[in-house]
């Protein structure tokens, strides 16, 4: 069983990372309190097992999917695939 005591660690790290990047004003407005933790998914991406932590924005109802290592993923459809994407792109999508 997965230890989910700090389910917010990937989101916290992603928000801190996005605030450091130049020219990312729209994503720097994101706050951890604007998201709900929805659980994890164990998936295979690029032939590697990855745990993806899923968060839903409270207003837009869009998901932000992050790995423990801080990579962002987009859900690719009904077949359950996740594909890697840029963190700032994933944050902008979740906030729009």
Coordinates of C-alpha atoms in Angstrom, one line a residue:
X1 CA 0.0 0.0 0.0
X2 CA 1.3 3.5 -0.9
X3 CA 2.1 6.0 1.8
X4 CA 0.0 9.0 0.9
X5 CA 0.7 11.0 4.1
X6 CA 2.2 13.8 2.0
X7 CA 0.0 13.6 -1.1
X8 CA 0.6 17.3 -1.6
X9 CA 4.4 17.1 -2.1
X10 CA 4.3 16.8 -5.9
X11 CA 1.9 19.7 -6.3
X12 CA 3.8 21.9 -3.8
X13 CA 7.0 21.3 -5.7
X14 CA 5.4 21.9 -9.1
X15 CA 3.9 25.2 -7.9
X16 CA 7.3 26.3 -6.5
X17 CA 9.0 25.4 -9.8
X18 CA 6.5 27.3 -11.9
X19 CA 7.0 30.4 -9.8
X20 CA 10.8 30.4 -10.5
X21 CA 10.5 30.3 -14.3
X22 CA 10.6 33.6 -16.2
X23 CA 7.5 34.8 -18.0
X24 CA 5.0 32.5 -16.3
X25 CA 2.8 35.1 -14.6
X26 CA -0.5 33.2 -15.2
X27 CA 0.7 30.0 -13.7
X28 CA 2.4 31.7 -10.7
X29 CA -1.1 32.7 -9.5
X30 CA -1.9 29.0 -8.8
X31 CA -2.3 28.2 -5.1
X32 CA -2.2 24.8 -3.5
X33 CA -5.6 25.5 -1.9
X34 CA -7.1 25.7 -5.3
X35 CA -6.7 22.0 -5.9
X36 CA -8.3 18.8 -4.6
X37 CA -6.2 15.6 -4.3
X38 CA -7.9 12.9 -6.3
X39 CA -5.6 10.0 -5.9
X40 CA -2.8 8.2 -7.7
X41 CA -2.5 6.1 -10.8
X42 CA 0.3 3.6 -11.5
X43 CA 1.0 3.7 -15.2
X44 CA 3.7 2.8 -17.7
X45 CA 5.2 5.8 -19.6
X46 CA 8.2 5.4 -21.9
X47 CA 8.5 1.8 -20.8
X48 CA 8.9 2.8 -17.2
X49 CA 6.6 2.4 -14.2
X50 CA 5.5 5.8 -12.9
X51 CA 3.2 6.9 -10.2
X52 CA 1.1 9.8 -11.2
X53 CA -0.5 12.0 -8.5
X54 CA -3.8 13.5 -9.7
X55 CA -5.2 16.9 -8.6
X56 CA -8.3 18.7 -9.7
X57 CA -8.7 22.5 -9.7
X58 CA -11.7 23.5 -7.6
X59 CA -13.0 26.1 -10.1
X60 CA -12.1 24.8 -13.6
X61 CA -12.5 21.1 -12.6
X62 CA -9.5 20.3 -14.8
X63 CA -6.8 17.9 -13.7
X64 CA -3.1 18.4 -13.1
X65 CA -1.2 15.1 -13.2
X66 CA 2.3 15.0 -11.7
X67 CA 4.9 12.4 -11.0
X68 CA 6.7 12.2 -7.8
X69 CA 9.8 13.4 -9.7
X70 CA 7.9 16.6 -10.7
X71 CA 7.1 15.7 -14.4
X72 CA 3.7 16.7 -15.7
X73 CA 1.4 14.4 -17.7
X74 CA -1.7 14.8 -19.8
X75 CA -4.4 12.2 -19.9
X76 CA -4.5 11.0 -23.5
X77 CA -7.9 9.5 -23.7
X78 CA -10.2 6.6 -22.9
X79 CA -7.4 4.0 -23.1
X80 CA -5.9 5.3 -19.9
X81 CA -2.7 6.5 -21.3
X82 CA -0.8 9.5 -19.9
X83 CA 1.8 11.4 -22.0
X84 CA 4.5 13.7 -20.7
X85 CA 4.0 17.4 -21.2
X86 CA 5.6 20.7 -20.1
X87 CA 4.8 21.6 -16.5
X88 CA 3.8 25.2 -17.4
X89 CA 1.5 23.9 -20.2
X90 CA -0.2 21.5 -17.7
X91 CA -0.6 24.2 -15.1
X92 CA -2.1 26.7 -17.7
X93 CA -4.5 24.0 -18.8
X94 CA -5.6 23.2 -15.2
X95 CA -6.2 26.9 -14.6
X96 CA -8.1 27.7 -17.8

